[in-house]
Amino acid sequence: MHFRSVKKTAQDVHFDEPIDTDKDGNQLTLMDIIAVDGDIGEEVDLLLNSQRLYKALESLDDREREIIILRYGLFGRQPLTQREAASLLGISRSYVSRIEKRAIEKLRAELGL
């Protein structure tokens, strides 16, 4: 029975297990070799906050949602100025500004900020 359980984990590789040494004789681990420049915790936090934002967009009406998407370049779009968004939607720049302000207030409330 013991040999079966050992056989199941015989091929396991751990990130902190030494796999080689560098030119100074220091041990190298798998984590040293595959380490990423960015902080994984920050990336996960950004992803979770992005998901919350996209879900909160559902609480806006169609016009507000469209203006926020256009202004901030959400869903892979290029961000537009208020003037460009107004021209695209056929409304005034000041109206875009008012709608955007109202939509941001709703998003803050929805996100608890």
mmCIF file of N, CA, C and O in Angstrom:
data_model
loop_
_atom_site.group_PDB
_atom_site.id
_atom_site.type_symbol
_atom_site.label_atom_id
_atom_site.label_comp_id
_atom_site.label_asym_id
_atom_site.label_seq_id
_atom_site.Cartn_x
_atom_site.Cartn_y
_atom_site.Cartn_z
ATOM 1 N N MET A 1 0.822 -1.193 0.000
ATOM 2 C CA MET A 1 0.000 0.000 0.000
ATOM 3 C C MET A 1 0.869 1.261 0.000
ATOM 4 O O MET A 1 0.566 2.217 -0.684
ATOM 5 N N HIS A 2 1.912 1.245 0.785
ATOM 6 C CA HIS A 2 2.809 2.390 0.864
ATOM 7 C C HIS A 2 3.426 2.687 -0.502
ATOM 8 O O HIS A 2 3.549 3.846 -0.895
ATOM 9 N N PHE A 3 3.822 1.641 -1.237
ATOM 10 C CA PHE A 3 4.459 1.835 -2.534
ATOM 11 C C PHE A 3 3.504 2.452 -3.552
ATOM 12 O O PHE A 3 3.910 3.229 -4.405
ATOM 13 N N ARG A 4 2.221 2.114 -3.462
ATOM 14 C CA ARG A 4 1.236 2.710 -4.358
ATOM 15 C C ARG A 4 1.100 4.211 -4.116
ATOM 16 O O ARG A 4 1.029 5.007 -5.053
ATOM 17 N N SER A 5 1.049 4.608 -2.859
ATOM 18 C CA SER A 5 0.904 6.033 -2.566
ATOM 19 C C SER A 5 2.160 6.805 -2.944
ATOM 20 O O SER A 5 2.080 7.937 -3.407
ATOM 21 N N VAL A 6 3.330 6.211 -2.799
ATOM 22 C CA VAL A 6 4.578 6.859 -3.195
ATOM 23 C C VAL A 6 4.651 6.963 -4.717
ATOM 24 O O VAL A 6 5.113 7.964 -5.264
ATOM 25 N N LYS A 7 4.170 5.943 -5.408
ATOM 26 C CA LYS A 7 4.201 5.933 -6.862
ATOM 27 C C LYS A 7 3.329 7.058 -7.443
ATOM 28 O O LYS A 7 3.680 7.665 -8.450
ATOM 29 N N LYS A 8 2.217 7.370 -6.775
ATOM 30 C CA LYS A 8 1.324 8.425 -7.251
ATOM 31 C C LYS A 8 1.990 9.792 -7.221
ATOM 32 O O LYS A 8 1.727 10.637 -8.057
ATOM 33 N N THR A 9 2.854 10.019 -6.252
ATOM 34 C CA THR A 9 3.490 11.327 -6.121
ATOM 35 C C THR A 9 4.934 11.340 -6.598
ATOM 36 O O THR A 9 5.619 12.362 -6.462
ATOM 37 N N ALA A 10 5.402 10.281 -7.190
ATOM 38 C CA ALA A 10 6.809 10.202 -7.616
ATOM 39 C C ALA A 10 7.146 11.202 -8.710
ATOM 40 O O ALA A 10 8.267 11.696 -8.777
ATOM 41 N N GLN A 11 6.206 11.552 -9.559
ATOM 42 C CA GLN A 11 6.461 12.477 -10.663
ATOM 43 C C GLN A 11 6.154 13.932 -10.323
ATOM 44 O O GLN A 11 6.307 14.807 -11.166
ATOM 45 N N ASP A 12 5.728 14.214 -9.095
ATOM 46 C CA ASP A 12 5.403 15.580 -8.686
ATOM 47 C C ASP A 12 6.656 16.442 -8.645
ATOM 48 O O ASP A 12 7.730 16.000 -8.241
ATOM 49 N N VAL A 13 6.518 17.675 -9.066
ATOM 50 C CA VAL A 13 7.606 18.635 -9.033
ATOM 51 C C VAL A 13 7.143 19.818 -8.198
ATOM 52 O O VAL A 13 6.035 20.311 -8.373
ATOM 53 N N HIS A 14 7.991 20.281 -7.307
ATOM 54 C CA HIS A 14 7.655 21.404 -6.434
ATOM 55 C C HIS A 14 8.444 22.637 -6.858
ATOM 56 O O HIS A 14 9.594 22.540 -7.278
ATOM 57 N N PHE A 15 7.831 23.810 -6.722
ATOM 58 C CA PHE A 15 8.465 25.052 -7.153
ATOM 59 C C PHE A 15 9.731 25.376 -6.363
ATOM 60 O O PHE A 15 10.643 25.985 -6.876
ATOM 61 N N ASP A 16 9.784 24.973 -5.091
ATOM 62 C CA ASP A 16 10.937 25.314 -4.266
ATOM 63 C C ASP A 16 12.012 24.230 -4.248
ATOM 64 O O ASP A 16 13.000 24.329 -3.536
ATOM 65 N N GLU A 17 11.845 23.223 -5.035
ATOM 66 C CA GLU A 17 12.809 22.121 -5.104
ATOM 67 C C GLU A 17 14.031 22.544 -5.938
ATOM 68 O O GLU A 17 13.885 23.064 -7.044
ATOM 69 N N PRO A 18 15.254 22.352 -5.427
ATOM 70 C CA PRO A 18 16.446 22.722 -6.202
ATOM 71 C C PRO A 18 16.553 21.878 -7.478
ATOM 72 O O PRO A 18 16.374 20.666 -7.449
ATOM 73 N N ILE A 19 16.840 22.570 -8.594
ATOM 74 C CA ILE A 19 16.972 21.833 -9.855
ATOM 75 C C ILE A 19 18.346 21.991 -10.488
ATOM 76 O O ILE A 19 18.717 21.227 -11.363
ATOM 77 N N ASP A 20 19.098 23.017 -10.036
ATOM 78 C CA ASP A 20 20.423 23.252 -10.615
ATOM 79 C C ASP A 20 21.147 24.255 -9.728
ATOM 80 O O ASP A 20 20.610 24.716 -8.719
ATOM 81 N N THR A 21 22.361 24.602 -10.103
ATOM 82 C CA THR A 21 23.100 25.646 -9.399
ATOM 83 C C THR A 21 23.558 26.689 -10.415
ATOM 84 O O THR A 21 23.784 26.376 -11.580
ATOM 85 N N ASP A 22 23.681 27.929 -9.947
ATOM 86 C CA ASP A 22 24.171 28.973 -10.853
ATOM 87 C C ASP A 22 25.689 29.014 -10.831
ATOM 88 O O ASP A 22 26.331 28.196 -10.166
ATOM 89 N N LYS A 23 26.317 29.947 -11.524
ATOM 90 C CA LYS A 23 27.770 29.984 -11.649
ATOM 91 C C LYS A 23 28.462 30.270 -10.323
ATOM 92 O O LYS A 23 29.622 29.954 -10.153
ATOM 93 N N ASP A 24 27.733 30.852 -9.349
ATOM 94 C CA ASP A 24 28.306 31.117 -8.029
ATOM 95 C C ASP A 24 28.076 29.967 -7.059
ATOM 96 O O ASP A 24 28.486 30.048 -5.903
ATOM 97 N N GLY A 25 27.413 28.922 -7.500
ATOM 98 C CA GLY A 25 27.154 27.759 -6.649
ATOM 99 C C GLY A 25 25.855 27.838 -5.871
ATOM 100 O O GLY A 25 25.579 26.967 -5.051
ATOM 101 N N ASN A 26 25.057 28.883 -6.099
ATOM 102 C CA ASN A 26 23.765 29.006 -5.426
ATOM 103 C C ASN A 26 22.747 28.086 -6.082
ATOM 104 O O ASN A 26 22.750 27.914 -7.295
ATOM 105 N N GLN A 27 21.867 27.526 -5.267
ATOM 106 C CA GLN A 27 20.849 26.632 -5.813
ATOM 107 C C GLN A 27 19.795 27.420 -6.578
ATOM 108 O O GLN A 27 19.376 28.488 -6.162
ATOM 109 N N LEU A 28 19.387 26.881 -7.702
ATOM 110 C CA LEU A 28 18.296 27.443 -8.484
ATOM 111 C C LEU A 28 17.076 26.557 -8.316
ATOM 112 O O LEU A 28 17.172 25.339 -8.366
ATOM 113 N N THR A 29 15.940 27.206 -8.133
ATOM 114 C CA THR A 29 14.691 26.456 -8.038
ATOM 115 C C THR A 29 13.860 26.716 -9.283
ATOM 116 O O THR A 29 14.146 27.629 -10.056
ATOM 117 N N LEU A 30 12.840 25.927 -9.456
ATOM 118 C CA LEU A 30 11.940 26.111 -10.589
ATOM 119 C C LEU A 30 11.301 27.499 -10.534
ATOM 120 O O LEU A 30 11.127 28.162 -11.556
ATOM 121 N N MET A 31 10.994 27.971 -9.335
ATOM 122 C CA MET A 31 10.394 29.294 -9.172
ATOM 123 C C MET A 31 11.343 30.387 -9.658
ATOM 124 O O MET A 31 10.901 31.379 -10.249
ATOM 125 N N ASP A 32 12.641 30.231 -9.456
ATOM 126 C CA ASP A 32 13.616 31.212 -9.942
ATOM 127 C C ASP A 32 13.604 31.304 -11.460
ATOM 128 O O ASP A 32 13.777 32.375 -12.036
ATOM 129 N N ILE A 33 13.409 30.196 -12.105
ATOM 130 C CA ILE A 33 13.477 30.145 -13.561
ATOM 131 C C ILE A 33 12.192 30.663 -14.208
ATOM 132 O O ILE A 33 12.234 31.366 -15.208
ATOM 133 N N ILE A 34 11.032 30.350 -13.625
ATOM 134 C CA ILE A 34 9.767 30.747 -14.251
ATOM 135 C C ILE A 34 9.146 31.975 -13.610
ATOM 136 O O ILE A 34 8.022 32.324 -13.913
ATOM 137 N N ALA A 35 9.873 32.659 -12.751
ATOM 138 C CA ALA A 35 9.331 33.841 -12.075
ATOM 139 C C ALA A 35 8.900 34.888 -13.093
ATOM 140 O O ALA A 35 9.508 35.057 -14.137
ATOM 141 N N VAL A 36 7.850 35.604 -12.759
ATOM 142 C CA VAL A 36 7.290 36.631 -13.612
ATOM 143 C C VAL A 36 7.683 37.988 -13.030
ATOM 144 O O VAL A 36 7.843 38.141 -11.830
ATOM 145 N N ASP A 37 7.825 38.990 -13.890
ATOM 146 C CA ASP A 37 8.220 40.311 -13.416
ATOM 147 C C ASP A 37 7.139 40.961 -12.557
ATOM 148 O O ASP A 37 7.428 41.623 -11.585
ATOM 149 N N GLY A 38 5.883 40.807 -12.918
ATOM 150 C CA GLY A 38 4.784 41.446 -12.200
ATOM 151 C C GLY A 38 4.414 40.701 -10.932
ATOM 152 O O GLY A 38 4.832 39.573 -10.691
ATOM 153 N N ASP A 39 3.619 41.358 -10.111
ATOM 154 C CA ASP A 39 3.137 40.763 -8.874
ATOM 155 C C ASP A 39 1.805 40.066 -9.170
ATOM 156 O O ASP A 39 0.853 40.708 -9.613
ATOM 157 N N ILE A 40 1.752 38.781 -8.919
ATOM 158 C CA ILE A 40 0.551 38.001 -9.227
ATOM 159 C C ILE A 40 -0.637 38.491 -8.404
ATOM 160 O O ILE A 40 -1.759 38.569 -8.901
ATOM 161 N N GLY A 41 -0.380 38.878 -7.159
ATOM 162 C CA GLY A 41 -1.462 39.382 -6.308
ATOM 163 C C GLY A 41 -2.107 40.617 -6.889
ATOM 164 O O GLY A 41 -3.332 40.761 -6.878
ATOM 165 N N GLU A 42 -1.292 41.523 -7.421
ATOM 166 C CA GLU A 42 -1.830 42.736 -8.042
ATOM 167 C C GLU A 42 -2.625 42.411 -9.294
ATOM 168 O O GLU A 42 -3.662 43.024 -9.562
ATOM 169 N N GLU A 43 -2.143 41.446 -10.071
ATOM 170 C CA GLU A 43 -2.852 41.060 -11.290
ATOM 171 C C GLU A 43 -4.213 40.456 -10.964
ATOM 172 O O GLU A 43 -5.207 40.754 -11.626
ATOM 173 N N VAL A 44 -4.269 39.618 -9.922
ATOM 174 C CA VAL A 44 -5.538 39.004 -9.511
ATOM 175 C C VAL A 44 -6.488 40.087 -9.009
ATOM 176 O O VAL A 44 -7.674 40.094 -9.342
ATOM 177 N N ASP A 45 -5.959 41.029 -8.227
ATOM 178 C CA ASP A 45 -6.779 42.122 -7.711
ATOM 179 C C ASP A 45 -7.354 42.959 -8.851
ATOM 180 O O ASP A 45 -8.536 43.319 -8.851
ATOM 181 N N LEU A 46 -6.515 43.269 -9.830
ATOM 182 C CA LEU A 46 -6.973 44.035 -10.995
ATOM 183 C C LEU A 46 -8.060 43.275 -11.756
ATOM 184 O O LEU A 46 -9.076 43.852 -12.151
ATOM 185 N N LEU A 47 -7.875 41.983 -11.933
ATOM 186 C CA LEU A 47 -8.865 41.172 -12.637
ATOM 187 C C LEU A 47 -10.198 41.151 -11.891
ATOM 188 O O LEU A 47 -11.262 41.334 -12.498
ATOM 189 N N LEU A 48 -10.149 40.970 -10.579
ATOM 190 C CA LEU A 48 -11.385 40.939 -9.793
ATOM 191 C C LEU A 48 -12.097 42.288 -9.812
ATOM 192 O O LEU A 48 -13.324 42.351 -9.959
ATOM 193 N N ASN A 49 -11.333 43.377 -9.697
ATOM 194 C CA ASN A 49 -11.950 44.707 -9.751
ATOM 195 C C ASN A 49 -12.532 44.993 -11.128
ATOM 196 O O ASN A 49 -13.583 45.622 -11.245
ATOM 197 N N SER A 50 -11.860 44.528 -12.172
ATOM 198 C CA SER A 50 -12.388 44.708 -13.528
ATOM 199 C C SER A 50 -13.700 43.961 -13.695
ATOM 200 O O SER A 50 -14.650 44.486 -14.285
ATOM 201 N N GLN A 51 -13.762 42.750 -13.172
ATOM 202 C CA GLN A 51 -14.998 41.975 -13.255
ATOM 203 C C GLN A 51 -16.125 42.677 -12.509
ATOM 204 O O GLN A 51 -17.266 42.713 -12.982
ATOM 205 N N ARG A 52 -15.822 43.239 -11.343
ATOM 206 C CA ARG A 52 -16.832 43.979 -10.578
ATOM 207 C C ARG A 52 -17.333 45.192 -11.365
ATOM 208 O O ARG A 52 -18.526 45.483 -11.387
ATOM 209 N N LEU A 53 -16.393 45.895 -12.018
ATOM 210 C CA LEU A 53 -16.775 47.073 -12.803
ATOM 211 C C LEU A 53 -17.683 46.687 -13.965
ATOM 212 O O LEU A 53 -18.725 47.306 -14.186
ATOM 213 N N TYR A 54 -17.306 45.643 -14.710
ATOM 214 C CA TYR A 54 -18.120 45.231 -15.847
ATOM 215 C C TYR A 54 -19.501 44.772 -15.388
ATOM 216 O O TYR A 54 -20.495 45.018 -16.060
ATOM 217 N N LYS A 55 -19.582 44.138 -14.230
ATOM 218 C CA LYS A 55 -20.888 43.731 -13.703
ATOM 219 C C LYS A 55 -21.693 44.961 -13.293
ATOM 220 O O LYS A 55 -22.902 45.031 -13.521
ATOM 221 N N ALA A 56 -21.019 45.949 -12.707
ATOM 222 C CA ALA A 56 -21.704 47.175 -12.276
ATOM 223 C C ALA A 56 -22.230 47.974 -13.463
ATOM 224 O O ALA A 56 -23.210 48.707 -13.334
ATOM 225 N N LEU A 57 -21.591 47.836 -14.622
ATOM 226 C CA LEU A 57 -22.067 48.541 -15.823
ATOM 227 C C LEU A 57 -23.502 48.154 -16.168
ATOM 228 O O LEU A 57 -24.225 48.934 -16.787
ATOM 229 N N GLU A 58 -23.905 46.962 -15.767
ATOM 230 C CA GLU A 58 -25.260 46.483 -16.062
ATOM 231 C C GLU A 58 -26.318 47.316 -15.344
ATOM 232 O O GLU A 58 -27.475 47.336 -15.758
ATOM 233 N N SER A 59 -25.915 48.020 -14.265
ATOM 234 C CA SER A 59 -26.882 48.826 -13.511
ATOM 235 C C SER A 59 -27.183 50.168 -14.196
ATOM 236 O O SER A 59 -28.105 50.874 -13.804
ATOM 237 N N LEU A 60 -26.405 50.527 -15.209
ATOM 238 C CA LEU A 60 -26.600 51.787 -15.929
ATOM 239 C C LEU A 60 -27.622 51.619 -17.044
ATOM 240 O O LEU A 60 -27.815 50.514 -17.557
ATOM 241 N N ASP A 61 -28.257 52.726 -17.433
ATOM 242 C CA ASP A 61 -29.138 52.633 -18.589
ATOM 243 C C ASP A 61 -28.273 52.610 -19.857
ATOM 244 O O ASP A 61 -27.060 52.812 -19.800
ATOM 245 N N ASP A 62 -28.891 52.362 -20.990
ATOM 246 C CA ASP A 62 -28.145 52.154 -22.238
ATOM 247 C C ASP A 62 -27.263 53.343 -22.615
ATOM 248 O O ASP A 62 -26.102 53.181 -22.999
ATOM 249 N N ARG A 63 -27.796 54.549 -22.519
ATOM 250 C CA ARG A 63 -27.039 55.750 -22.903
ATOM 251 C C ARG A 63 -25.833 55.946 -21.982
ATOM 252 O O ARG A 63 -24.736 56.218 -22.422
ATOM 253 N N GLU A 64 -26.046 55.783 -20.667
ATOM 254 C CA GLU A 64 -24.949 55.937 -19.702
ATOM 255 C C GLU A 64 -23.852 54.895 -19.955
ATOM 256 O O GLU A 64 -22.669 55.220 -19.974
ATOM 257 N N ARG A 65 -24.282 53.661 -20.147
ATOM 258 C CA ARG A 65 -23.322 52.577 -20.397
ATOM 259 C C ARG A 65 -22.512 52.854 -21.663
ATOM 260 O O ARG A 65 -21.293 52.708 -21.679
ATOM 261 N N GLU A 66 -23.195 53.287 -22.710
ATOM 262 C CA GLU A 66 -22.512 53.555 -23.975
ATOM 263 C C GLU A 66 -21.480 54.674 -23.826
ATOM 264 O O GLU A 66 -20.357 54.578 -24.335
ATOM 265 N N ILE A 67 -21.834 55.715 -23.098
ATOM 266 C CA ILE A 67 -20.908 56.832 -22.910
ATOM 267 C C ILE A 67 -19.700 56.403 -22.070
ATOM 268 O O ILE A 67 -18.563 56.745 -22.397
ATOM 269 N N ILE A 68 -19.910 55.638 -21.019
ATOM 270 C CA ILE A 68 -18.781 55.156 -20.198
ATOM 271 C C ILE A 68 -17.866 54.268 -21.029
ATOM 272 O O ILE A 68 -16.635 54.383 -20.962
ATOM 273 N N ILE A 69 -18.443 53.397 -21.832
ATOM 274 C CA ILE A 69 -17.638 52.509 -22.687
ATOM 275 C C ILE A 69 -16.823 53.326 -23.686
ATOM 276 O O ILE A 69 -15.632 53.080 -23.875
ATOM 277 N N LEU A 70 -17.463 54.305 -24.309
ATOM 278 C CA LEU A 70 -16.753 55.140 -25.284
ATOM 279 C C LEU A 70 -15.666 55.991 -24.628
ATOM 280 O O LEU A 70 -14.547 56.085 -25.125
ATOM 281 N N ARG A 71 -15.996 56.612 -23.508
ATOM 282 C CA ARG A 71 -15.051 57.528 -22.864
ATOM 283 C C ARG A 71 -13.823 56.817 -22.277
ATOM 284 O O ARG A 71 -12.726 57.332 -22.326
ATOM 285 N N TYR A 72 -14.015 55.618 -21.727
ATOM 286 C CA TYR A 72 -12.919 54.942 -21.035
ATOM 287 C C TYR A 72 -12.345 53.763 -21.813
ATOM 288 O O TYR A 72 -11.474 53.058 -21.313
ATOM 289 N N GLY A 73 -12.827 53.533 -23.005
ATOM 290 C CA GLY A 73 -12.254 52.497 -23.852
ATOM 291 C C GLY A 73 -12.446 51.093 -23.315
ATOM 292 O O GLY A 73 -11.532 50.268 -23.395
ATOM 293 N N LEU A 74 -13.598 50.814 -22.771
ATOM 294 C CA LEU A 74 -13.865 49.471 -22.247
ATOM 295 C C LEU A 74 -14.167 48.500 -23.382
ATOM 296 O O LEU A 74 -14.468 48.911 -24.501
ATOM 297 N N PHE A 75 -14.075 47.229 -23.099
ATOM 298 C CA PHE A 75 -14.331 46.154 -24.057
ATOM 299 C C PHE A 75 -13.394 46.239 -25.260
ATOM 300 O O PHE A 75 -13.783 45.985 -26.397
ATOM 301 N N GLY A 76 -12.156 46.639 -25.009
ATOM 302 C CA GLY A 76 -11.133 46.649 -26.050
ATOM 303 C C GLY A 76 -11.197 47.820 -27.015
ATOM 304 O O GLY A 76 -10.531 47.806 -28.035
ATOM 305 N N ARG A 77 -11.996 48.820 -26.711
ATOM 306 C CA ARG A 77 -12.094 49.991 -27.584
ATOM 307 C C ARG A 77 -11.067 51.041 -27.184
ATOM 308 O O ARG A 77 -10.551 51.028 -26.081
ATOM 309 N N GLN A 78 -10.828 51.968 -28.085
ATOM 310 C CA GLN A 78 -9.966 53.106 -27.796
ATOM 311 C C GLN A 78 -10.784 54.138 -27.034
ATOM 312 O O GLN A 78 -11.929 54.418 -27.408
ATOM 313 N N PRO A 79 -10.250 54.742 -25.978
ATOM 314 C CA PRO A 79 -10.990 55.789 -25.275
ATOM 315 C C PRO A 79 -11.155 57.033 -26.168
ATOM 316 O O PRO A 79 -10.261 57.360 -26.950
ATOM 317 N N LEU A 80 -12.314 57.665 -26.060
ATOM 318 C CA LEU A 80 -12.609 58.855 -26.848
ATOM 319 C C LEU A 80 -12.725 60.065 -25.932
ATOM 320 O O LEU A 80 -13.063 59.935 -24.755
ATOM 321 N N THR A 81 -12.482 61.231 -26.473
ATOM 322 C CA THR A 81 -12.715 62.469 -25.731
ATOM 323 C C THR A 81 -14.223 62.707 -25.666
ATOM 324 O O THR A 81 -15.000 62.071 -26.392
ATOM 325 N N GLN A 82 -14.617 63.634 -24.799
ATOM 326 C CA GLN A 82 -16.042 63.973 -24.728
ATOM 327 C C GLN A 82 -16.529 64.497 -26.069
ATOM 328 O O GLN A 82 -17.633 64.181 -26.499
ATOM 329 N N ARG A 83 -15.714 65.289 -26.726
ATOM 330 C CA ARG A 83 -16.092 65.855 -28.030
ATOM 331 C C ARG A 83 -16.298 64.727 -29.053
ATOM 332 O O ARG A 83 -17.266 64.750 -29.827
ATOM 333 N N GLU A 84 -15.388 63.754 -29.079
ATOM 334 C CA GLU A 84 -15.507 62.642 -30.035
ATOM 335 C C GLU A 84 -16.740 61.790 -29.740
ATOM 336 O O GLU A 84 -17.462 61.386 -30.656
ATOM 337 N N ALA A 85 -16.988 61.515 -28.453
ATOM 338 C CA ALA A 85 -18.173 60.737 -28.079
ATOM 339 C C ALA A 85 -19.444 61.481 -28.454
ATOM 340 O O ALA A 85 -20.395 60.882 -28.970
ATOM 341 N N ALA A 86 -19.459 62.788 -28.207
ATOM 342 C CA ALA A 86 -20.628 63.602 -28.548
ATOM 343 C C ALA A 86 -20.883 63.584 -30.044
ATOM 344 O O ALA A 86 -22.030 63.437 -30.494
ATOM 345 N N SER A 87 -19.839 63.721 -30.820
ATOM 346 C CA SER A 87 -19.977 63.702 -32.281
ATOM 347 C C SER A 87 -20.512 62.359 -32.758
ATOM 348 O O SER A 87 -21.388 62.299 -33.628
ATOM 349 N N LEU A 88 -19.996 61.288 -32.184
ATOM 350 C CA LEU A 88 -20.424 59.939 -32.569
ATOM 351 C C LEU A 88 -21.897 59.693 -32.235
ATOM 352 O O LEU A 88 -22.627 59.077 -33.009
ATOM 353 N N LEU A 89 -22.331 60.226 -31.086
ATOM 354 C CA LEU A 89 -23.713 59.999 -30.642
ATOM 355 C C LEU A 89 -24.687 61.078 -31.112
ATOM 356 O O LEU A 89 -25.896 60.954 -30.906
ATOM 357 N N GLY A 90 -24.157 62.136 -31.698
ATOM 358 C CA GLY A 90 -25.024 63.206 -32.190
ATOM 359 C C GLY A 90 -25.626 64.052 -31.087
ATOM 360 O O GLY A 90 -26.768 64.517 -31.208
ATOM 361 N N ILE A 91 -24.900 64.235 -29.998
ATOM 362 C CA ILE A 91 -25.362 65.069 -28.888
ATOM 363 C C ILE A 91 -24.260 66.079 -28.552
ATOM 364 O O ILE A 91 -23.154 66.000 -29.096
ATOM 365 N N SER A 92 -24.538 67.010 -27.640
ATOM 366 C CA SER A 92 -23.535 68.021 -27.298
ATOM 367 C C SER A 92 -22.493 67.460 -26.329
ATOM 368 O O SER A 92 -22.747 66.506 -25.591
ATOM 369 N N ARG A 93 -21.330 68.106 -26.302
ATOM 370 C CA ARG A 93 -20.261 67.688 -25.427
ATOM 371 C C ARG A 93 -20.673 67.862 -23.964
ATOM 372 O O ARG A 93 -20.381 67.031 -23.114
ATOM 373 N N SER A 94 -21.385 68.940 -23.668
ATOM 374 C CA SER A 94 -21.821 69.186 -22.288
ATOM 375 C C SER A 94 -22.823 68.126 -21.828
ATOM 376 O O SER A 94 -22.833 67.733 -20.656
ATOM 377 N N TYR A 95 -23.655 67.634 -22.757
ATOM 378 C CA TYR A 95 -24.602 66.571 -22.408
ATOM 379 C C TYR A 95 -23.852 65.274 -22.107
ATOM 380 O O TYR A 95 -24.194 64.554 -21.172
ATOM 381 N N VAL A 96 -22.802 64.986 -22.888
ATOM 382 C CA VAL A 96 -21.957 63.816 -22.612
ATOM 383 C C VAL A 96 -21.357 63.953 -21.220
ATOM 384 O O VAL A 96 -21.345 62.999 -20.438
ATOM 385 N N SER A 97 -20.896 65.149 -20.889
ATOM 386 C CA SER A 97 -20.289 65.394 -19.584
ATOM 387 C C SER A 97 -21.284 65.136 -18.451
ATOM 388 O O SER A 97 -20.940 64.486 -17.447
ATOM 389 N N ARG A 98 -22.506 65.622 -18.585
ATOM 390 C CA ARG A 98 -23.525 65.419 -17.554
ATOM 391 C C ARG A 98 -23.879 63.952 -17.403
ATOM 392 O O ARG A 98 -23.998 63.434 -16.287
ATOM 393 N N ILE A 99 -24.058 63.251 -18.528
ATOM 394 C CA ILE A 99 -24.399 61.822 -18.480
ATOM 395 C C ILE A 99 -23.254 61.025 -17.862
ATOM 396 O O ILE A 99 -23.460 60.133 -17.034
ATOM 397 N N GLU A 100 -22.028 61.365 -18.265
ATOM 398 C CA GLU A 100 -20.855 60.667 -17.726
ATOM 399 C C GLU A 100 -20.754 60.855 -16.212
ATOM 400 O O GLU A 100 -20.519 59.899 -15.473
ATOM 401 N N LYS A 101 -20.965 62.066 -15.735
ATOM 402 C CA LYS A 101 -20.897 62.359 -14.301
ATOM 403 C C LYS A 101 -21.951 61.554 -13.538
ATOM 404 O O LYS A 101 -21.655 60.946 -12.506
ATOM 405 N N ARG A 102 -23.164 61.525 -14.058
ATOM 406 C CA ARG A 102 -24.251 60.780 -13.421
ATOM 407 C C ARG A 102 -23.946 59.272 -13.410
ATOM 408 O O ARG A 102 -24.149 58.595 -12.398
ATOM 409 N N ALA A 103 -23.393 58.769 -14.509
ATOM 410 C CA ALA A 103 -23.066 57.345 -14.606
ATOM 411 C C ALA A 103 -21.952 56.969 -13.635
ATOM 412 O O ALA A 103 -22.008 55.902 -12.992
ATOM 413 N N ILE A 104 -20.970 57.833 -13.490
ATOM 414 C CA ILE A 104 -19.874 57.549 -12.562
ATOM 415 C C ILE A 104 -20.378 57.528 -11.130
ATOM 416 O O ILE A 104 -19.972 56.682 -10.317
ATOM 417 N N GLU A 105 -21.291 58.437 -10.790
ATOM 418 C CA GLU A 105 -21.894 58.424 -9.441
ATOM 419 C C GLU A 105 -22.639 57.122 -9.197
ATOM 420 O O GLU A 105 -22.547 56.544 -8.109
ATOM 421 N N LYS A 106 -23.385 56.646 -10.188
ATOM 422 C CA LYS A 106 -24.102 55.380 -10.046
ATOM 423 C C LYS A 106 -23.127 54.221 -9.879
ATOM 424 O O LYS A 106 -23.349 53.325 -9.054
ATOM 425 N N LEU A 107 -22.030 54.215 -10.654
ATOM 426 C CA LEU A 107 -21.039 53.148 -10.545
ATOM 427 C C LEU A 107 -20.370 53.153 -9.171
ATOM 428 O O LEU A 107 -20.144 52.080 -8.593
ATOM 429 N N ARG A 108 -20.062 54.327 -8.668
ATOM 430 C CA ARG A 108 -19.461 54.410 -7.328
ATOM 431 C C ARG A 108 -20.400 53.838 -6.289
ATOM 432 O O ARG A 108 -19.990 53.122 -5.375
ATOM 433 N N ALA A 109 -21.663 54.182 -6.379
ATOM 434 C CA ALA A 109 -22.643 53.666 -5.432
ATOM 435 C C ALA A 109 -22.768 52.139 -5.555
ATOM 436 O O ALA A 109 -22.828 51.421 -4.552
ATOM 437 N N GLU A 110 -22.795 51.664 -6.786
ATOM 438 C CA GLU A 110 -22.923 50.219 -7.035
ATOM 439 C C GLU A 110 -21.714 49.461 -6.505
ATOM 440 O O GLU A 110 -21.843 48.351 -5.981
ATOM 441 N N LEU A 111 -20.530 50.057 -6.643
ATOM 442 C CA LEU A 111 -19.294 49.402 -6.196
ATOM 443 C C LEU A 111 -18.969 49.679 -4.730
ATOM 444 O O LEU A 111 -18.009 49.128 -4.200
ATOM 445 N N GLY A 112 -19.751 50.531 -4.093
ATOM 446 C CA GLY A 112 -19.516 50.847 -2.687
ATOM 447 C C GLY A 112 -18.286 51.699 -2.457
ATOM 448 O O GLY A 112 -17.583 51.545 -1.465
ATOM 449 N N LEU A 113 -18.007 52.602 -3.377
ATOM 450 C CA LEU A 113 -16.829 53.475 -3.244
ATOM 451 C C LEU A 113 -17.194 54.842 -2.736
ATOM 452 O O LEU A 113 -18.196 55.364 -2.898
#
